[in-house]
GROMACS .gro file of N, CA and C in nm:
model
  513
    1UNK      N    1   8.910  12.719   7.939
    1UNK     CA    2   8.987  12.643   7.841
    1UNK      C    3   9.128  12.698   7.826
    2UNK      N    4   9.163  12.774   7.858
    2UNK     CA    5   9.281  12.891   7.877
    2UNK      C    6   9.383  12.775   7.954
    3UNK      N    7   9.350  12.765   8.097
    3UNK     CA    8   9.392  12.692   8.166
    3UNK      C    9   9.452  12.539   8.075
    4UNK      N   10   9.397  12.466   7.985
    4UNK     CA   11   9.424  12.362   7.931
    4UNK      C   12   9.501  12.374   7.832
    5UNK      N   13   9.534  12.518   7.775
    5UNK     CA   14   9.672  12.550   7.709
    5UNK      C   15   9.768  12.596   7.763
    6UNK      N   16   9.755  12.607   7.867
    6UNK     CA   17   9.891  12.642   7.943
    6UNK      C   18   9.891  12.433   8.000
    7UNK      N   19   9.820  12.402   8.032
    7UNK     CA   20   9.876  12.298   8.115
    7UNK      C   21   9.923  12.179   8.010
    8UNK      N   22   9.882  12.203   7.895
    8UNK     CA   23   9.908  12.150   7.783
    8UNK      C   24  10.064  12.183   7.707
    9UNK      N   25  10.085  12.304   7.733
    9UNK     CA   26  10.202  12.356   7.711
    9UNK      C   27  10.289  12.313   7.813
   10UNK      N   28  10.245  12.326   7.959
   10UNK     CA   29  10.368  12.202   8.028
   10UNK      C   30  10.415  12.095   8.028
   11UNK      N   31  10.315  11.987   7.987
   11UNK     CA   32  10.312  11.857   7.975
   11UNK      C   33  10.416  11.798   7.870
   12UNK      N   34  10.378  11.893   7.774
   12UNK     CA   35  10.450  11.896   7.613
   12UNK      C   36  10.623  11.914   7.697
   13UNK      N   37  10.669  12.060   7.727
   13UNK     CA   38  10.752  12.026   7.765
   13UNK      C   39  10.825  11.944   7.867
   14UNK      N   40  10.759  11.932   7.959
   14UNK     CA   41  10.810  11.841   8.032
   14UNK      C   42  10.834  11.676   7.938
   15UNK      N   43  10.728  11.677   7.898
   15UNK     CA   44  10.772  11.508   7.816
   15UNK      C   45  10.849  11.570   7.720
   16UNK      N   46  10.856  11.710   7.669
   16UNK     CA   47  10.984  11.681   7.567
   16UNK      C   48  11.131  11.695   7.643
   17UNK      N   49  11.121  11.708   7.803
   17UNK     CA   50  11.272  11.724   7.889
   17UNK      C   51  11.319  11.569   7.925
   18UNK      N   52  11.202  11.494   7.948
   18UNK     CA   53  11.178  11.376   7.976
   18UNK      C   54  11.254  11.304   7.918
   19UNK      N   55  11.193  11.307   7.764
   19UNK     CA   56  11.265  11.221   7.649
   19UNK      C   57  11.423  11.216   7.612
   20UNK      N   58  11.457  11.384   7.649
   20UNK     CA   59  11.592  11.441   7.615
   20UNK      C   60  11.699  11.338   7.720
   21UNK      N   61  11.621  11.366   7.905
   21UNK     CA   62  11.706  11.296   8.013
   21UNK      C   63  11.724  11.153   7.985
   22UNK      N   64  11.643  11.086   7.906
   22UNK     CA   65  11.592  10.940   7.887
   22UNK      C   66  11.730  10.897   7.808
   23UNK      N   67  11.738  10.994   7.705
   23UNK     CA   68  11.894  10.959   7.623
   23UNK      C   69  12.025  10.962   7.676
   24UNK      N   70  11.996  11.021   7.767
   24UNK     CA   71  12.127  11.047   7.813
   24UNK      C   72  12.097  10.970   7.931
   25UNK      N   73  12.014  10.886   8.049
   25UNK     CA   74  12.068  10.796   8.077
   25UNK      C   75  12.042  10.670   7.962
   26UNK      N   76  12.019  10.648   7.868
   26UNK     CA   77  12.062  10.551   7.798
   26UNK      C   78  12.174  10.532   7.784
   27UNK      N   79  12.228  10.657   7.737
   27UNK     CA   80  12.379  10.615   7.700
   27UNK      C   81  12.476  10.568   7.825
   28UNK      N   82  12.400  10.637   7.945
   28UNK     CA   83  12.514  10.624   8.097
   28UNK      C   84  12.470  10.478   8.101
   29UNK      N   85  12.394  10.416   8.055
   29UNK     CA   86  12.317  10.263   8.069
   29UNK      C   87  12.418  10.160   7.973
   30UNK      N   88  12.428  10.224   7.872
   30UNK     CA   89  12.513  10.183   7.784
   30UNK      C   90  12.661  10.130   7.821
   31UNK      N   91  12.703  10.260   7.878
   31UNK     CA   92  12.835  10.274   7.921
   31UNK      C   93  12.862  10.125   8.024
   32UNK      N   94  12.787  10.158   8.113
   32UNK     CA   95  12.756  10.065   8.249
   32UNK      C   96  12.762   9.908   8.156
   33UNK      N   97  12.691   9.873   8.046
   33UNK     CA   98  12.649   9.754   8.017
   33UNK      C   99  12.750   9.691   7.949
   34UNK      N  100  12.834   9.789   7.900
   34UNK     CA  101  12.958   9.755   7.834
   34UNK      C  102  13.060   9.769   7.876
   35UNK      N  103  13.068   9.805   8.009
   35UNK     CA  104  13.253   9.813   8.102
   35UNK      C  105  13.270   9.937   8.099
   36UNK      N  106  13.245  10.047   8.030
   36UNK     CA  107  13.296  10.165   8.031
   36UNK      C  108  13.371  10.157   8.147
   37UNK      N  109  13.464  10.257   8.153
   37UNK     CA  110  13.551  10.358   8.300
   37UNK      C  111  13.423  10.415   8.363
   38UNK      N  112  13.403  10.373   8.462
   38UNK     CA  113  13.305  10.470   8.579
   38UNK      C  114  13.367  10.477   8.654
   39UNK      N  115  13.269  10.611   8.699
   39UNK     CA  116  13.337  10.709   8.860
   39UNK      C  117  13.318  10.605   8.964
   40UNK      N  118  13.318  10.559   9.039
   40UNK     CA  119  13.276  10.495   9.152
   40UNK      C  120  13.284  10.592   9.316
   41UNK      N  121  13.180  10.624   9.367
   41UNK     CA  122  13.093  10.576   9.370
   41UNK      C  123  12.995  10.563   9.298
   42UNK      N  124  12.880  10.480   9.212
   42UNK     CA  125  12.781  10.557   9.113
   42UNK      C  126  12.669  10.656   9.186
   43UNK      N  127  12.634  10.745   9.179
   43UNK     CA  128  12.582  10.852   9.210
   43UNK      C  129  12.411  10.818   9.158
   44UNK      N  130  12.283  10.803   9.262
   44UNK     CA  131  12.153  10.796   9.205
   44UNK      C  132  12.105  10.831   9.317
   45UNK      N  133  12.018  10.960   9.278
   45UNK     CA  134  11.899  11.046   9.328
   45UNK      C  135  11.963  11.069   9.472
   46UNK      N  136  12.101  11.131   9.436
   46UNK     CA  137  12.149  11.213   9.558
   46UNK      C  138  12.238  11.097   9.656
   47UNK      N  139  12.260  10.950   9.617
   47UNK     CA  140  12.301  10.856   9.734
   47UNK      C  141  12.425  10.832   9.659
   48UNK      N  142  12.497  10.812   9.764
   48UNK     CA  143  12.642  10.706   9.676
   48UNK      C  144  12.682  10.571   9.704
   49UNK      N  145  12.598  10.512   9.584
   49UNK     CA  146  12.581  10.378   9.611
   49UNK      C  147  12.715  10.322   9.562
   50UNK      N  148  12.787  10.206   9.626
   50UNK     CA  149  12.925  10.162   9.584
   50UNK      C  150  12.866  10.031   9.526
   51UNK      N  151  12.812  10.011   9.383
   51UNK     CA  152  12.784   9.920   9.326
   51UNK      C  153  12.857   9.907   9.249
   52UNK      N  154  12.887   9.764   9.170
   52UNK     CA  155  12.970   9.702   9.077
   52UNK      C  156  12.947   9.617   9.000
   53UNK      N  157  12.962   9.609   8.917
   53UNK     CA  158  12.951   9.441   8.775
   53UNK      C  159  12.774   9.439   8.781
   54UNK      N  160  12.766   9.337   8.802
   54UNK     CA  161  12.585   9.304   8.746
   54UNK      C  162  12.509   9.405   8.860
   55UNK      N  163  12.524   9.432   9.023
   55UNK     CA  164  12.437   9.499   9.085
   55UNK      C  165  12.405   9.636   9.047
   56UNK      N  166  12.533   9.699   8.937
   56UNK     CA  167  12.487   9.816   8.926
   56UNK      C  168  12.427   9.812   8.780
   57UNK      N  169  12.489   9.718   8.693
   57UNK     CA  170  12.419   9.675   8.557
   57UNK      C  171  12.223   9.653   8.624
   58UNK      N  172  12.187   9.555   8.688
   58UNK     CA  173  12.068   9.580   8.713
   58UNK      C  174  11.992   9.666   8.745
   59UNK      N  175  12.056   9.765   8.864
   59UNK     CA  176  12.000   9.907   8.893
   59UNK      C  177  11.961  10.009   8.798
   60UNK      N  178  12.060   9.987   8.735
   60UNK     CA  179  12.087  10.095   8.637
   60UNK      C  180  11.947  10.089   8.537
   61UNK      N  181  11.957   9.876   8.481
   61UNK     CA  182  11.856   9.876   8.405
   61UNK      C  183  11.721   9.900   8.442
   62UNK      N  184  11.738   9.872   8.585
   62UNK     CA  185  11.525   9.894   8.636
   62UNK      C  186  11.521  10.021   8.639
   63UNK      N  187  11.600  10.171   8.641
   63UNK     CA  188  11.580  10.255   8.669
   63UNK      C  189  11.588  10.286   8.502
   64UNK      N  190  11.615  10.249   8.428
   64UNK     CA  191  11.599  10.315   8.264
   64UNK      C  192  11.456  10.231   8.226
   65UNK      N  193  11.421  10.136   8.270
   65UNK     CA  194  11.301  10.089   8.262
   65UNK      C  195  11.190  10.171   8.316
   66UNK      N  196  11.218  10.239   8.450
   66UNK     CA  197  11.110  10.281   8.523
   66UNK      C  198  11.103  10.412   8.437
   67UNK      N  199  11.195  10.507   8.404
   67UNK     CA  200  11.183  10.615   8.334
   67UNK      C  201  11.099  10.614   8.221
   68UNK      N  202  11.153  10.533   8.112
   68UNK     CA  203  11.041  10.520   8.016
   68UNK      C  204  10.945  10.487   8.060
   69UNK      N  205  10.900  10.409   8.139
   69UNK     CA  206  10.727  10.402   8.186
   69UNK      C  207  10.654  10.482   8.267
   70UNK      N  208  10.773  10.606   8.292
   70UNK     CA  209  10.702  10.725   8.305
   70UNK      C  210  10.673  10.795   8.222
   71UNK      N  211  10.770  10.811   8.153
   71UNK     CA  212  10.737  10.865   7.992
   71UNK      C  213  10.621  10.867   7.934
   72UNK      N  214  10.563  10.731   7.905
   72UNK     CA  215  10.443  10.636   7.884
   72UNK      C  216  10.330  10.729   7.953
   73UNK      N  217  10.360  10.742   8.112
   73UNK     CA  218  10.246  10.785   8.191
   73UNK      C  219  10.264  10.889   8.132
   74UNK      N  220  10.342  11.010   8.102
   74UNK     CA  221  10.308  11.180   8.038
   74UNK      C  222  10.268  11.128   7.934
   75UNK      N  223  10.267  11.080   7.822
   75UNK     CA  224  10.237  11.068   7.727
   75UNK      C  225  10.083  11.030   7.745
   76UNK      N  226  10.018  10.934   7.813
   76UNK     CA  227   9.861  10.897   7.817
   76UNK      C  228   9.798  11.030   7.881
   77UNK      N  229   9.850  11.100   7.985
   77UNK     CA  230   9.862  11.251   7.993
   77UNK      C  231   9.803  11.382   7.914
   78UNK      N  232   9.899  11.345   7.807
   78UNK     CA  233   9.877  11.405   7.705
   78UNK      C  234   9.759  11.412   7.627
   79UNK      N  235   9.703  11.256   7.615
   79UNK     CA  236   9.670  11.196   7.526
   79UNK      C  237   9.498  11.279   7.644
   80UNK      N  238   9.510  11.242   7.760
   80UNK     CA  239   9.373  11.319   7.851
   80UNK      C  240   9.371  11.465   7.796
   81UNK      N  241   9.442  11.521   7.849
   81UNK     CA  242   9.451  11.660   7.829
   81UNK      C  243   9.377  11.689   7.639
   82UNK      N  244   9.409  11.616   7.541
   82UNK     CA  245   9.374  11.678   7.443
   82UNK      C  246   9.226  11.620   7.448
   83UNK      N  247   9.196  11.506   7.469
   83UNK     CA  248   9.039  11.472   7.521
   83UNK      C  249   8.967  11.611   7.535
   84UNK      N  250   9.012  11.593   7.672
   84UNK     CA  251   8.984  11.738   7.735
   84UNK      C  252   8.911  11.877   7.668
   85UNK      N  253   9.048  11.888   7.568
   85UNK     CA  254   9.024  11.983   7.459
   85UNK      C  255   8.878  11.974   7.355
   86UNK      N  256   8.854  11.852   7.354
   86UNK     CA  257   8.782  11.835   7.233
   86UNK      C  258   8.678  11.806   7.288
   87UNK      N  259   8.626  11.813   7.427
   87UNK     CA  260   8.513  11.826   7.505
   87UNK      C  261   8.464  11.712   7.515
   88UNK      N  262   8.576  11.611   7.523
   88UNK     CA  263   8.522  11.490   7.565
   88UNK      C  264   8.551  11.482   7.712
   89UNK      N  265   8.499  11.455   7.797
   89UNK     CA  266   8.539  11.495   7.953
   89UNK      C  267   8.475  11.368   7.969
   90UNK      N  268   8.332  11.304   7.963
   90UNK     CA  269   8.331  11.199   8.040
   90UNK      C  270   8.291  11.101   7.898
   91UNK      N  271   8.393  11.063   7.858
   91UNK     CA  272   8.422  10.982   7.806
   91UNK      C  273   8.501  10.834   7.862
   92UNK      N  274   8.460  10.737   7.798
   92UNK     CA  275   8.487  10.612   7.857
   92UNK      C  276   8.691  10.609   7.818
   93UNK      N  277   8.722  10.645   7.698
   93UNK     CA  278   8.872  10.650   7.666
   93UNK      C  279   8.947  10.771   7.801
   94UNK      N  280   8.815  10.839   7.797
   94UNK     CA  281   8.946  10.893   7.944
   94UNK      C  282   8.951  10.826   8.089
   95UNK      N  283   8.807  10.769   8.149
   95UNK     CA  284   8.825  10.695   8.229
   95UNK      C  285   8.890  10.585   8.248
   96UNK      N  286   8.952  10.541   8.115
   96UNK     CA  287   9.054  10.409   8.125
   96UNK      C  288   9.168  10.441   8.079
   97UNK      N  289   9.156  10.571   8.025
   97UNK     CA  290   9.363  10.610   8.076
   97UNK      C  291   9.347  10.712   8.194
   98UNK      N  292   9.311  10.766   8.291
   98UNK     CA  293   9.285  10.788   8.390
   98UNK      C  294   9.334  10.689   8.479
   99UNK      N  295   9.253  10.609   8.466
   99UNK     CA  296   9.319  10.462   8.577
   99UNK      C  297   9.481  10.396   8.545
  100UNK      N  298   9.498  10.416   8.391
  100UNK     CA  299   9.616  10.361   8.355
  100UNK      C  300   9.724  10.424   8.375
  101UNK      N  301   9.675  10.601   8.389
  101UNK     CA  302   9.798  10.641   8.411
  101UNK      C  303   9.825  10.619   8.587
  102UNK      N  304   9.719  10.634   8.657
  102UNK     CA  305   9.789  10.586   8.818
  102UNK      C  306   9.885  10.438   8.803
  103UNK      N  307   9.845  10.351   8.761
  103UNK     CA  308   9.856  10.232   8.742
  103UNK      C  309  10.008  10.212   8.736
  104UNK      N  310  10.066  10.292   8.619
  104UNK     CA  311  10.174  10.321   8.511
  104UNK      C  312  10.314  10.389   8.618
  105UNK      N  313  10.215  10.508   8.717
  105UNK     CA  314  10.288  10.566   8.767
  105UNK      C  315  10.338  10.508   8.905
  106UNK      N  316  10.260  10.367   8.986
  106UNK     CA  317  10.280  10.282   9.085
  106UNK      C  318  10.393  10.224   9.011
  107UNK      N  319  10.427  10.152   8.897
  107UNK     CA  320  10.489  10.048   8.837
  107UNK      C  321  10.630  10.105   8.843
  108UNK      N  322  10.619  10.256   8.742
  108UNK     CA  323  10.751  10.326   8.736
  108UNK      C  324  10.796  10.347   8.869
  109UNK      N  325  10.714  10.371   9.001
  109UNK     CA  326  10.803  10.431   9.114
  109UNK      C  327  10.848  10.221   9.168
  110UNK      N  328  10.767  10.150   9.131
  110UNK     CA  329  10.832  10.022   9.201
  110UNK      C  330  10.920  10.003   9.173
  111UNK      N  331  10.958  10.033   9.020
  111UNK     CA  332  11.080   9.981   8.941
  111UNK      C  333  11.228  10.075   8.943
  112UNK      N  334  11.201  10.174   8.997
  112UNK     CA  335  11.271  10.258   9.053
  112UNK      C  336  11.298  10.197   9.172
  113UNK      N  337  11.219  10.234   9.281
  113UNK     CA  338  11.235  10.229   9.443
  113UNK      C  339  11.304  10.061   9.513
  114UNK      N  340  11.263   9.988   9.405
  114UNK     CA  341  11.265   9.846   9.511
  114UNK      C  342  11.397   9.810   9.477
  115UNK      N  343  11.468   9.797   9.342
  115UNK     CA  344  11.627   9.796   9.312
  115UNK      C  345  11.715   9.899   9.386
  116UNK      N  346  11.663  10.090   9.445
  116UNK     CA  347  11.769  10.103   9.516
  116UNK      C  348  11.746  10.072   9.636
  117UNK      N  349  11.633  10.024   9.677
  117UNK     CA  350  11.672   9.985   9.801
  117UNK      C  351  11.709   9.852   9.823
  118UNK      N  352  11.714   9.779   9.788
  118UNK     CA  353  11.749   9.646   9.802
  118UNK      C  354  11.923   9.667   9.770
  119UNK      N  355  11.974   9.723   9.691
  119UNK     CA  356  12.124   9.729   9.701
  119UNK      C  357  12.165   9.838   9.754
  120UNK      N  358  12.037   9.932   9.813
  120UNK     CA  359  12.127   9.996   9.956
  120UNK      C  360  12.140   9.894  10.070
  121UNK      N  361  12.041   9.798  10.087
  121UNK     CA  362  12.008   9.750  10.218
  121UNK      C  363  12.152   9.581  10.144
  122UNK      N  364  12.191   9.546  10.071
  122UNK     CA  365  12.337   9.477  10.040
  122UNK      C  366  12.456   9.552  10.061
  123UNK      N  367  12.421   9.640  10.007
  123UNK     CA  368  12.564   9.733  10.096
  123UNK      C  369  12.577   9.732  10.193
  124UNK      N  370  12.479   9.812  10.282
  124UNK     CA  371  12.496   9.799  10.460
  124UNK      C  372  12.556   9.659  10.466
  125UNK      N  373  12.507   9.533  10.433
  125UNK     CA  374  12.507   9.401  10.495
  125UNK      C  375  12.656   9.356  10.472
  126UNK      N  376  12.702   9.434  10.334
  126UNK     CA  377  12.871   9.401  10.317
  126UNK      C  378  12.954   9.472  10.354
  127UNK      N  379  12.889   9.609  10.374
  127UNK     CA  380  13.037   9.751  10.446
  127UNK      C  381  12.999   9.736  10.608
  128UNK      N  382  12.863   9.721  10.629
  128UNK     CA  383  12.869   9.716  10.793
  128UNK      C  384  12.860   9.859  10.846
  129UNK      N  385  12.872   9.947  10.747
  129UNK     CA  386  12.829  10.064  10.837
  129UNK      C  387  12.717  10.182  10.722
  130UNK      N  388  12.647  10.256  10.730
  130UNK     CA  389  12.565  10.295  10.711
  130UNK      C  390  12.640  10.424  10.612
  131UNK      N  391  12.552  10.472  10.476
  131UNK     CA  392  12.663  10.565  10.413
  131UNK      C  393  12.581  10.728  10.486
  132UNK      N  394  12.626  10.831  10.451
  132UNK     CA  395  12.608  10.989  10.432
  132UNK      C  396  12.434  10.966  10.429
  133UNK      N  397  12.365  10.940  10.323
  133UNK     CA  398  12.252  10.950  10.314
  133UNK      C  399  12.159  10.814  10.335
  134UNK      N  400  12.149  10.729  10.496
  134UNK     CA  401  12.075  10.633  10.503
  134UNK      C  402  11.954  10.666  10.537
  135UNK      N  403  11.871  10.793  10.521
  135UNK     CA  404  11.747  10.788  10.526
  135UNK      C  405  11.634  10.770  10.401
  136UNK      N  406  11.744  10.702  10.290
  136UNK     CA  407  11.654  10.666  10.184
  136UNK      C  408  11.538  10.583  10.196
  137UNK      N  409  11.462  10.569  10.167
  137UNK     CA  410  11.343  10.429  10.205
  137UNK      C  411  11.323  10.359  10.060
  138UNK      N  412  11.333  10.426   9.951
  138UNK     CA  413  11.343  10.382   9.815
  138UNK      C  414  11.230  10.359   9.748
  139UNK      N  415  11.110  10.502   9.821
  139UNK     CA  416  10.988  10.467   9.789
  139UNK      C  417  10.962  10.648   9.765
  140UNK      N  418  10.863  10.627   9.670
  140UNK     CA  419  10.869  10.780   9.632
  140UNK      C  420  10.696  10.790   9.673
  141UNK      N  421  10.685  10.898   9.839
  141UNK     CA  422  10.535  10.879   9.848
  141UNK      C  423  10.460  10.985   9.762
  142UNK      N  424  10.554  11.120   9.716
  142UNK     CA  425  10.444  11.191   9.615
  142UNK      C  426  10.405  11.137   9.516
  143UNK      N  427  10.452  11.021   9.435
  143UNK     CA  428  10.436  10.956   9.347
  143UNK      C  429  10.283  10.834   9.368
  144UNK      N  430  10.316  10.771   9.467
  144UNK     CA  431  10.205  10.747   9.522
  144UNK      C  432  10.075  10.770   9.526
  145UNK      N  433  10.092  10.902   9.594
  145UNK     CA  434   9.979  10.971   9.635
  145UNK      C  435   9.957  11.021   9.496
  146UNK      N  436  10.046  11.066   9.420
  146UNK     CA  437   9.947  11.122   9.250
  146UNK      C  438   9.893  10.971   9.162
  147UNK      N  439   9.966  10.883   9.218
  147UNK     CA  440   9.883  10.754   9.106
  147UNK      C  441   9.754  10.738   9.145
  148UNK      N  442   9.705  10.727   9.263
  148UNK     CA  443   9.606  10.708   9.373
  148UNK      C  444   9.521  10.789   9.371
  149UNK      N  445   9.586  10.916   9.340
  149UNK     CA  446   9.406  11.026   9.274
  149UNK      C  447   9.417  11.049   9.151
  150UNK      N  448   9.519  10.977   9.052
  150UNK     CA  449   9.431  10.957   8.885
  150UNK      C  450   9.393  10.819   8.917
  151UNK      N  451   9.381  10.709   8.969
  151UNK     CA  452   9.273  10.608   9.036
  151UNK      C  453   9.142  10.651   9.097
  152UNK      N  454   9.141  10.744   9.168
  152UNK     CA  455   9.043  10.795   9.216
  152UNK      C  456   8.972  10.860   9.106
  153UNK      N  457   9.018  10.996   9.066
  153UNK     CA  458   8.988  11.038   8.948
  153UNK      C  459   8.909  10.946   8.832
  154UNK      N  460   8.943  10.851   8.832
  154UNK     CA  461   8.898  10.776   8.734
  154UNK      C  462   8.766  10.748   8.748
  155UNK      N  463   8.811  10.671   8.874
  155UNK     CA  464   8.651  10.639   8.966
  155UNK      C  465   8.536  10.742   8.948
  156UNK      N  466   8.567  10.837   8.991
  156UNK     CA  467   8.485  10.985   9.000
  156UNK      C  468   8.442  10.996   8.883
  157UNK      N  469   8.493  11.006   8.748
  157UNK     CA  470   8.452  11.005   8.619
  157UNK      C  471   8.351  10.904   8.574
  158UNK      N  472   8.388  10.776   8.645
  158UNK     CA  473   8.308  10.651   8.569
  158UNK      C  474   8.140  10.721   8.659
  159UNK      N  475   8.152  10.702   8.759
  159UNK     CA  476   8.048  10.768   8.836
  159UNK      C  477   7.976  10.925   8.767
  160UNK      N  478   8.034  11.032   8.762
  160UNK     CA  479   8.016  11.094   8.669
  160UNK      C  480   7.901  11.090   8.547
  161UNK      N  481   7.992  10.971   8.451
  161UNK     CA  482   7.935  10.953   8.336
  161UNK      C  483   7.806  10.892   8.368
  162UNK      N  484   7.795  10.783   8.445
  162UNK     CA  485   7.696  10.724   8.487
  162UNK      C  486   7.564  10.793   8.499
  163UNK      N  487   7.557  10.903   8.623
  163UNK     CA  488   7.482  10.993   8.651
  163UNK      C  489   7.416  11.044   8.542
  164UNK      N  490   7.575  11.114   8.452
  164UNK     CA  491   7.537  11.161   8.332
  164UNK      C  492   7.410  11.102   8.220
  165UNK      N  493   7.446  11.022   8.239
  165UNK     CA  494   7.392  10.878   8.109
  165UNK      C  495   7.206  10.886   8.206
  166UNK      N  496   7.254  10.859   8.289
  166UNK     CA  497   7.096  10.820   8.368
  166UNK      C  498   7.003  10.967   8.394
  167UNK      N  499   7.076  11.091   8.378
  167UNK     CA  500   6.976  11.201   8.374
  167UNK      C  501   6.911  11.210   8.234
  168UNK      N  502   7.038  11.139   8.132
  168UNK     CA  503   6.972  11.220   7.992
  168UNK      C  504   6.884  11.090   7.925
  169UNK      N  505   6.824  10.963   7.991
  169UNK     CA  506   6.736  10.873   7.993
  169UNK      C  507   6.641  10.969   8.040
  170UNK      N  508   6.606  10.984   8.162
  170UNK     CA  509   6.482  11.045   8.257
  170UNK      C  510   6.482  11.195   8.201
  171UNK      N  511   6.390  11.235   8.115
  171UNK     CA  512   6.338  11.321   8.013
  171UNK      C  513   6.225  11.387   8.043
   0.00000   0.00000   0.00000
């Protein structure tokens, strides 16, 4: 149980770093939505995308969208982990945020990944030549692969409980 206060103690902070980054691109969201002076090129996850007027207003917004619905996913997280604590392990409320958080965490990387790549792959088509960093794909596979085993995970639990349930019948 040791282990579940330390991992409990990360979670916490990490969703409380989460929340902090979340404000501050709000406000860079802000800026963007209202004309502010921007740097150009706009700068996201290391690329320099030369976006302008609504393409970067949209980017901007699916990627403040996808953040909070990661948020969301630490937070149901959370919400396991204290389960956890209270020795509910195969419980039906964790097997269905189990699944929700894979679910949560496919959605946030779509809503991320598919806006920069689609206005990396408009750029190429209007500059004609390829920038510094074209090996983006605009798909995040660790992200993936962790939604896909709290899906799995889930599975394993419902199964689990099942077993569970059917030994403590046969008496």
């Amino acid at each position: 149980m040791k282990k579940l206060t330390y991992l409990k103690f990360f979670i916490n902070f990490f969703f409380t770093g989460a929340i902090v980054s979340s404000f501050f691109l709000l406000v860079k969201l802000s800026k963007v939505l209202f004309d502010y002076k921007i740097q150009k090129p706009f700068q996201i996850e290391n690329l320099d995308l030369v976006l302008s007027g609504v393409n970067l207003k949209i980017v901007l917004s699916f990627i403040t969208i996808s953040s909070f619905v990661f948020i969301y996913g630490i937070y149901l997280l959370k919400k396991v982990v204290l389960l956890f604590m209270e020795n509910k392990i195969f419980d039906d409320q964790v097997i269905l945020l189990l699944n929700k958080i894979g679910k949560i965490l496919i959605l946030s990387a779509l809503l991320k990944g598919i806006p920069i790549l689609c206005s990396i792959i408009f750029s190429f088509q209007e500059i004609g030549t390829g920038s510094k960093n074209d090996n983006y794909i605009g798909f995040h596979f660790s992200v993936y692969v962790l939604a896909l085993f709290f899906m799995v995970l889930s599975e394993v639990f419902k199964i689990a409980k099942n077993l569970k349930d059917e030994n403590e019948l046969t008496v």
